[in-house]
Amino acid sequence: MIVKSGLTMGVGVIERYEVEAFLTLAEELHFGRTAAKLHVSTARVSQTVRKLERRVGVPLFHRTSRRVSLTTVGQQLHDELLPAWGDLTAAVQRAIETGRGLSGALHVAFVSAAAAQLLAGVTQVFHERAPDCEVRIREAQADQMPGRIRSGEMDLGLTTLPVEDPDLAHGSVLVREAHMLAVPVGHPFARRGSVLAADLTRVPLIRLPGHTAIGPGQADVPAATADPTAGTFQEALTLVGAGQGALPTGAHARRYYARPDIAYLPISDAPALEWVLVWRADRCTARVRAFVEAADTLLHGRGTTRQPPR
């Protein structure tokens, strides 16, 4: 039963901010990160947790100078509270979305110039159906996108399969493109019309954070050791031009990231790179559904949203 802004317990009412602080600390196991995520001070988090522990009557966390961990009672509370809190927040969100309909704002992330152009087209179709909803398109690094969607900072993102995060759902494939390999213009590969996936084992492959596959797409092949690492896609291309490695990417890079020091070659036996819209599985709002339908309409002439297995 909901009472004011809290939930009833045998010892009284647990307030919303206490639940958020407890569940966030149980996830982060770090007071500083928890405070940053909740936009409060570390002292506020500590005070809130101590207050909750006094109410429960036992410690919920073990604290040392080096680490934070859940006690047995803390783990039990987390496991029992998390589903109920998720159901409650989802119910409130659904009520809000029902009241707002297709108004408000929709935040959509992209990871490349080609994706940005595609989203601009989808936005035009979406605005014809939801003129009162503002679409805010923002760039995100591929490894940052899942976290930004999970946190609610972004509602949707346009990225490539596979989407392995269990908290995210995705729509149908919007675009398929060939895999390419970016190499320095002076590299022996540059004189060839194409390469094979097996050829990627013969050259250092530039790595991007958060990827087992590089860049916006990479053939799933073993890589050379001691590969260079880049922080962004543009940085990775700079490393390619400097002769420090090669970068598997999508065919769009040849058009949107053309450089005089880089040659792009098709990876002839690599599977197609597939682009999809992703969103938080428990937050498929009316605005999200309408945007996904607009993308299907623009790319495939479809008007209904489908949610295939993640």
mmCIF file of N, CA and C in Angstrom, residues 179-249:
data_model
loop_
_atom_site.group_PDB
_atom_site.id
_atom_site.type_symbol
_atom_site.label_atom_id
_atom_site.label_comp_id
_atom_site.label_asym_id
_atom_site.label_seq_id
_atom_site.Cartn_x
_atom_site.Cartn_y
_atom_site.Cartn_z
ATOM 1 N N HIS A 179 30.069 -4.787 -44.039
ATOM 2 C CA HIS A 179 31.231 -4.494 -43.204
ATOM 3 C C HIS A 179 32.389 -4.039 -44.089
ATOM 4 N N MET A 180 33.125 -3.050 -43.601
ATOM 5 C CA MET A 180 34.297 -2.539 -44.303
ATOM 6 C C MET A 180 35.489 -2.579 -43.348
ATOM 7 N N LEU A 181 36.677 -2.541 -43.914
ATOM 8 C CA LEU A 181 37.897 -2.436 -43.125
ATOM 9 C C LEU A 181 38.609 -1.155 -43.533
ATOM 10 N N ALA A 182 38.816 -0.267 -42.565
ATOM 11 C CA ALA A 182 39.566 0.964 -42.815
ATOM 12 C C ALA A 182 41.046 0.700 -42.575
ATOM 13 N N VAL A 183 41.873 0.993 -43.575
ATOM 14 C CA VAL A 183 43.322 0.770 -43.476
ATOM 15 C C VAL A 183 44.043 2.017 -43.980
ATOM 16 N N PRO A 184 45.299 2.217 -43.597
ATOM 17 C CA PRO A 184 46.067 3.346 -44.162
ATOM 18 C C PRO A 184 46.207 3.185 -45.676
ATOM 19 N N VAL A 185 46.225 4.284 -46.393
ATOM 20 C CA VAL A 185 46.294 4.195 -47.855
ATOM 21 C C VAL A 185 47.568 3.500 -48.320
ATOM 22 N N GLY A 186 48.619 3.507 -47.506
ATOM 23 C CA GLY A 186 49.855 2.853 -47.901
ATOM 24 C C GLY A 186 49.931 1.387 -47.513
ATOM 25 N N HIS A 187 48.901 0.855 -46.877
ATOM 26 C CA HIS A 187 48.914 -0.547 -46.436
ATOM 27 C C HIS A 187 48.747 -1.471 -47.640
ATOM 28 N N PRO A 188 49.390 -2.662 -47.625
ATOM 29 C CA PRO A 188 49.223 -3.606 -48.741
ATOM 30 C C PRO A 188 47.773 -3.954 -49.035
ATOM 31 N N PHE A 189 46.916 -4.004 -47.991
ATOM 32 C CA PHE A 189 45.504 -4.303 -48.210
ATOM 33 C C PHE A 189 44.840 -3.262 -49.116
ATOM 34 N N ALA A 190 45.326 -2.009 -49.080
ATOM 35 C CA ALA A 190 44.680 -0.928 -49.825
ATOM 36 C C ALA A 190 44.731 -1.154 -51.333
ATOM 37 N N ARG A 191 45.651 -2.021 -51.789
ATOM 38 C CA ARG A 191 45.752 -2.304 -53.217
ATOM 39 C C ARG A 191 44.817 -3.415 -53.649
ATOM 40 N N ARG A 192 44.078 -3.989 -52.677
ATOM 41 C CA ARG A 192 43.154 -5.083 -52.986
ATOM 42 C C ARG A 192 41.731 -4.544 -53.097
ATOM 43 N N GLY A 193 40.890 -5.262 -53.816
ATOM 44 C CA GLY A 193 39.503 -4.844 -53.954
ATOM 45 C C GLY A 193 38.664 -5.140 -52.737
ATOM 46 N N SER A 194 39.082 -6.151 -51.942
ATOM 47 C CA SER A 194 38.350 -6.540 -50.740
ATOM 48 C C SER A 194 39.264 -7.376 -49.872
ATOM 49 N N VAL A 195 38.809 -7.672 -48.663
ATOM 50 C CA VAL A 195 39.540 -8.563 -47.763
ATOM 51 C C VAL A 195 38.565 -9.614 -47.232
ATOM 52 N N LEU A 196 39.124 -10.657 -46.645
ATOM 53 C CA LEU A 196 38.333 -11.685 -45.987
ATOM 54 C C LEU A 196 38.399 -11.483 -44.479
ATOM 55 N N ALA A 197 37.438 -12.041 -43.758
ATOM 56 C CA ALA A 197 37.441 -11.927 -42.300
ATOM 57 C C ALA A 197 38.736 -12.467 -41.712
ATOM 58 N N ALA A 198 39.252 -13.533 -42.299
ATOM 59 C CA ALA A 198 40.488 -14.127 -41.792
ATOM 60 C C ALA A 198 41.670 -13.171 -41.924
ATOM 61 N N ASP A 199 41.612 -12.242 -42.885
ATOM 62 C CA ASP A 199 42.702 -11.288 -43.055
ATOM 63 C C ASP A 199 42.848 -10.364 -41.851
ATOM 64 N N LEU A 200 41.790 -10.214 -41.070
ATOM 65 C CA LEU A 200 41.833 -9.303 -39.935
ATOM 66 C C LEU A 200 42.790 -9.789 -38.855
ATOM 67 N N THR A 201 43.143 -11.070 -38.883
ATOM 68 C CA THR A 201 44.098 -11.589 -37.906
ATOM 69 C C THR A 201 45.529 -11.195 -38.244
ATOM 70 N N ARG A 202 45.733 -10.617 -39.417
ATOM 71 C CA ARG A 202 47.084 -10.275 -39.874
ATOM 72 C C ARG A 202 47.444 -8.822 -39.623
ATOM 73 N N VAL A 203 46.556 -8.073 -38.988
ATOM 74 C CA VAL A 203 46.800 -6.652 -38.774
ATOM 75 C C VAL A 203 46.257 -6.264 -37.399
ATOM 76 N N PRO A 204 46.926 -5.355 -36.674
ATOM 77 C CA PRO A 204 46.366 -4.884 -35.402
ATOM 78 C C PRO A 204 45.011 -4.216 -35.639
ATOM 79 N N LEU A 205 44.034 -4.580 -34.841
ATOM 80 C CA LEU A 205 42.702 -3.989 -34.942
ATOM 81 C C LEU A 205 42.512 -2.982 -33.815
ATOM 82 N N ILE A 206 42.148 -1.785 -34.158
ATOM 83 C CA ILE A 206 41.998 -0.727 -33.166
ATOM 84 C C ILE A 206 40.745 -0.978 -32.341
ATOM 85 N N ARG A 207 40.907 -0.918 -31.031
ATOM 86 C CA ARG A 207 39.828 -1.230 -30.106
ATOM 87 C C ARG A 207 39.180 0.039 -29.560
ATOM 88 N N LEU A 208 37.874 -0.024 -29.361
ATOM 89 C CA LEU A 208 37.116 1.051 -28.732
ATOM 90 C C LEU A 208 36.543 0.543 -27.420
ATOM 91 N N PRO A 209 36.446 1.386 -26.377
ATOM 92 C CA PRO A 209 36.002 0.921 -25.061
ATOM 93 C C PRO A 209 34.585 0.375 -25.089
ATOM 94 N N GLY A 210 34.378 -0.692 -24.323
ATOM 95 C CA GLY A 210 33.060 -1.277 -24.203
ATOM 96 C C GLY A 210 32.681 -2.196 -25.338
ATOM 97 N N HIS A 211 33.632 -2.530 -26.225
ATOM 98 C CA HIS A 211 33.331 -3.350 -27.394
ATOM 99 C C HIS A 211 34.145 -4.641 -27.379
ATOM 100 N N THR A 212 33.464 -5.728 -27.690
ATOM 101 C CA THR A 212 34.191 -6.911 -28.125
ATOM 102 C C THR A 212 34.352 -6.837 -29.636
ATOM 103 N N ALA A 213 33.427 -6.106 -30.278
ATOM 104 C CA ALA A 213 33.544 -5.789 -31.692
ATOM 105 C C ALA A 213 33.849 -4.310 -31.806
ATOM 106 N N ILE A 214 34.681 -3.944 -32.790
ATOM 107 C CA ILE A 214 35.199 -2.577 -32.857
ATOM 108 C C ILE A 214 34.267 -1.662 -33.631
ATOM 109 N N GLY A 215 34.275 -0.393 -33.203
ATOM 110 C CA GLY A 215 33.602 0.657 -33.945
ATOM 111 C C GLY A 215 32.132 0.351 -34.113
ATOM 112 N N PRO A 216 31.452 0.991 -35.064
ATOM 113 C CA PRO A 216 30.098 0.604 -35.373
ATOM 114 C C PRO A 216 30.126 -0.672 -36.193
ATOM 115 N N GLY A 217 30.479 -1.801 -35.567
ATOM 116 C CA GLY A 217 30.473 -3.091 -36.227
ATOM 117 C C GLY A 217 31.841 -3.637 -36.536
ATOM 118 N N GLN A 218 32.031 -4.929 -36.280
ATOM 119 C CA GLN A 218 33.295 -5.590 -36.626
ATOM 120 C C GLN A 218 33.033 -7.061 -36.860
ATOM 121 N N ALA A 219 33.699 -7.632 -37.833
ATOM 122 C CA ALA A 219 33.579 -9.066 -38.054
ATOM 123 C C ALA A 219 34.029 -9.813 -36.806
ATOM 124 N N ASP A 220 33.374 -10.912 -36.507
ATOM 125 C CA ASP A 220 33.650 -11.665 -35.282
ATOM 126 C C ASP A 220 34.789 -12.641 -35.553
ATOM 127 N N VAL A 221 36.000 -12.131 -35.514
ATOM 128 C CA VAL A 221 37.180 -12.948 -35.783
ATOM 129 C C VAL A 221 38.209 -12.674 -34.712
ATOM 130 N N PRO A 222 39.148 -13.612 -34.484
ATOM 131 C CA PRO A 222 40.215 -13.351 -33.520
ATOM 132 C C PRO A 222 41.049 -12.156 -33.951
ATOM 133 N N ALA A 223 41.611 -11.444 -32.990
ATOM 134 C CA ALA A 223 42.407 -10.253 -33.296
ATOM 135 C C ALA A 223 43.852 -10.462 -32.904
ATOM 136 N N ALA A 224 44.727 -9.640 -33.489
ATOM 137 C CA ALA A 224 46.132 -9.668 -33.108
ATOM 138 C C ALA A 224 46.277 -9.175 -31.677
ATOM 139 N N THR A 225 47.378 -9.497 -31.047
ATOM 140 C CA THR A 225 47.613 -9.063 -29.668
ATOM 141 C C THR A 225 48.127 -7.640 -29.638
ATOM 142 N N ALA A 226 48.072 -7.024 -28.486
ATOM 143 C CA ALA A 226 48.591 -5.677 -28.272
ATOM 144 C C ALA A 226 47.991 -4.671 -29.245
ATOM 145 N N ASP A 227 46.668 -4.799 -29.494
ATOM 146 C CA ASP A 227 46.004 -3.866 -30.388
ATOM 147 C C ASP A 227 45.900 -2.491 -29.746
ATOM 148 N N PRO A 228 46.034 -1.418 -30.536
ATOM 149 C CA PRO A 228 45.876 -0.068 -29.976
ATOM 150 C C PRO A 228 44.423 0.191 -29.584
ATOM 151 N N THR A 229 44.215 1.093 -28.640
ATOM 152 C CA THR A 229 42.881 1.428 -28.144
ATOM 153 C C THR A 229 42.593 2.893 -28.411
ATOM 154 N N ALA A 230 41.350 3.183 -28.811
ATOM 155 C CA ALA A 230 40.917 4.552 -29.065
ATOM 156 C C ALA A 230 39.727 4.872 -28.175
ATOM 157 N N GLY A 231 39.559 6.159 -27.862
ATOM 158 C CA GLY A 231 38.438 6.563 -27.026
ATOM 159 C C GLY A 231 37.185 6.869 -27.803
ATOM 160 N N THR A 232 37.320 7.305 -29.075
ATOM 161 C CA THR A 232 36.178 7.643 -29.913
ATOM 162 C C THR A 232 36.406 7.111 -31.319
ATOM 163 N N PHE A 233 35.352 7.125 -32.126
ATOM 164 C CA PHE A 233 35.469 6.641 -33.489
ATOM 165 C C PHE A 233 36.412 7.522 -34.304
ATOM 166 N N GLN A 234 36.302 8.846 -34.124
ATOM 167 C CA GLN A 234 37.205 9.738 -34.850
ATOM 168 C C GLN A 234 38.653 9.498 -34.442
ATOM 169 N N GLU A 235 38.880 9.251 -33.161
ATOM 170 C CA GLU A 235 40.237 8.955 -32.703
ATOM 171 C C GLU A 235 40.740 7.659 -33.326
ATOM 172 N N ALA A 236 39.855 6.673 -33.453
ATOM 173 C CA ALA A 236 40.237 5.405 -34.071
ATOM 174 C C ALA A 236 40.656 5.615 -35.520
ATOM 175 N N LEU A 237 39.919 6.456 -36.253
ATOM 176 C CA LEU A 237 40.299 6.729 -37.643
ATOM 177 C C LEU A 237 41.638 7.444 -37.717
ATOM 178 N N THR A 238 41.899 8.306 -36.754
ATOM 179 C CA THR A 238 43.190 8.997 -36.723
ATOM 180 C C THR A 238 44.327 8.000 -36.534
ATOM 181 N N LEU A 239 44.103 7.006 -35.675
ATOM 182 C CA LEU A 239 45.116 5.966 -35.472
ATOM 183 C C LEU A 239 45.312 5.152 -36.746
ATOM 184 N N VAL A 240 44.224 4.906 -37.479
ATOM 185 C CA VAL A 240 44.348 4.197 -38.754
ATOM 186 C C VAL A 240 45.222 5.013 -39.705
ATOM 187 N N GLY A 241 44.892 6.303 -39.848
ATOM 188 C CA GLY A 241 45.661 7.148 -40.754
ATOM 189 C C GLY A 241 47.122 7.246 -40.373
ATOM 190 N N ALA A 242 47.411 7.096 -39.078
ATOM 191 C CA ALA A 242 48.794 7.159 -38.604
ATOM 192 C C ALA A 242 49.511 5.822 -38.749
ATOM 193 N N GLY A 243 48.829 4.830 -39.296
ATOM 194 C CA GLY A 243 49.464 3.546 -39.544
ATOM 195 C C GLY A 243 49.568 2.640 -38.332
ATOM 196 N N GLN A 244 48.744 2.884 -37.304
ATOM 197 C CA GLN A 244 48.843 2.089 -36.077
ATOM 198 C C GLN A 244 47.905 0.887 -36.043
ATOM 199 N N GLY A 245 47.070 0.725 -37.074
ATOM 200 C CA GLY A 245 46.178 -0.415 -37.098
ATOM 201 C C GLY A 245 45.076 -0.226 -38.115
ATOM 202 N N ALA A 246 44.163 -1.183 -38.134
ATOM 203 C CA ALA A 246 43.013 -1.142 -39.037
ATOM 204 C C ALA A 246 41.743 -1.117 -38.195
ATOM 205 N N LEU A 247 40.647 -0.655 -38.809
ATOM 206 C CA LEU A 247 39.394 -0.515 -38.077
ATOM 207 C C LEU A 247 38.241 -1.108 -38.874
ATOM 208 N N PRO A 248 37.648 -2.208 -38.418
ATOM 209 C CA PRO A 248 36.413 -2.697 -39.042
ATOM 210 C C PRO A 248 35.263 -1.746 -38.711
ATOM 211 N N THR A 249 34.458 -1.447 -39.702
ATOM 212 C CA THR A 249 33.352 -0.509 -39.520
ATOM 213 C C THR A 249 32.275 -0.810 -40.548
#
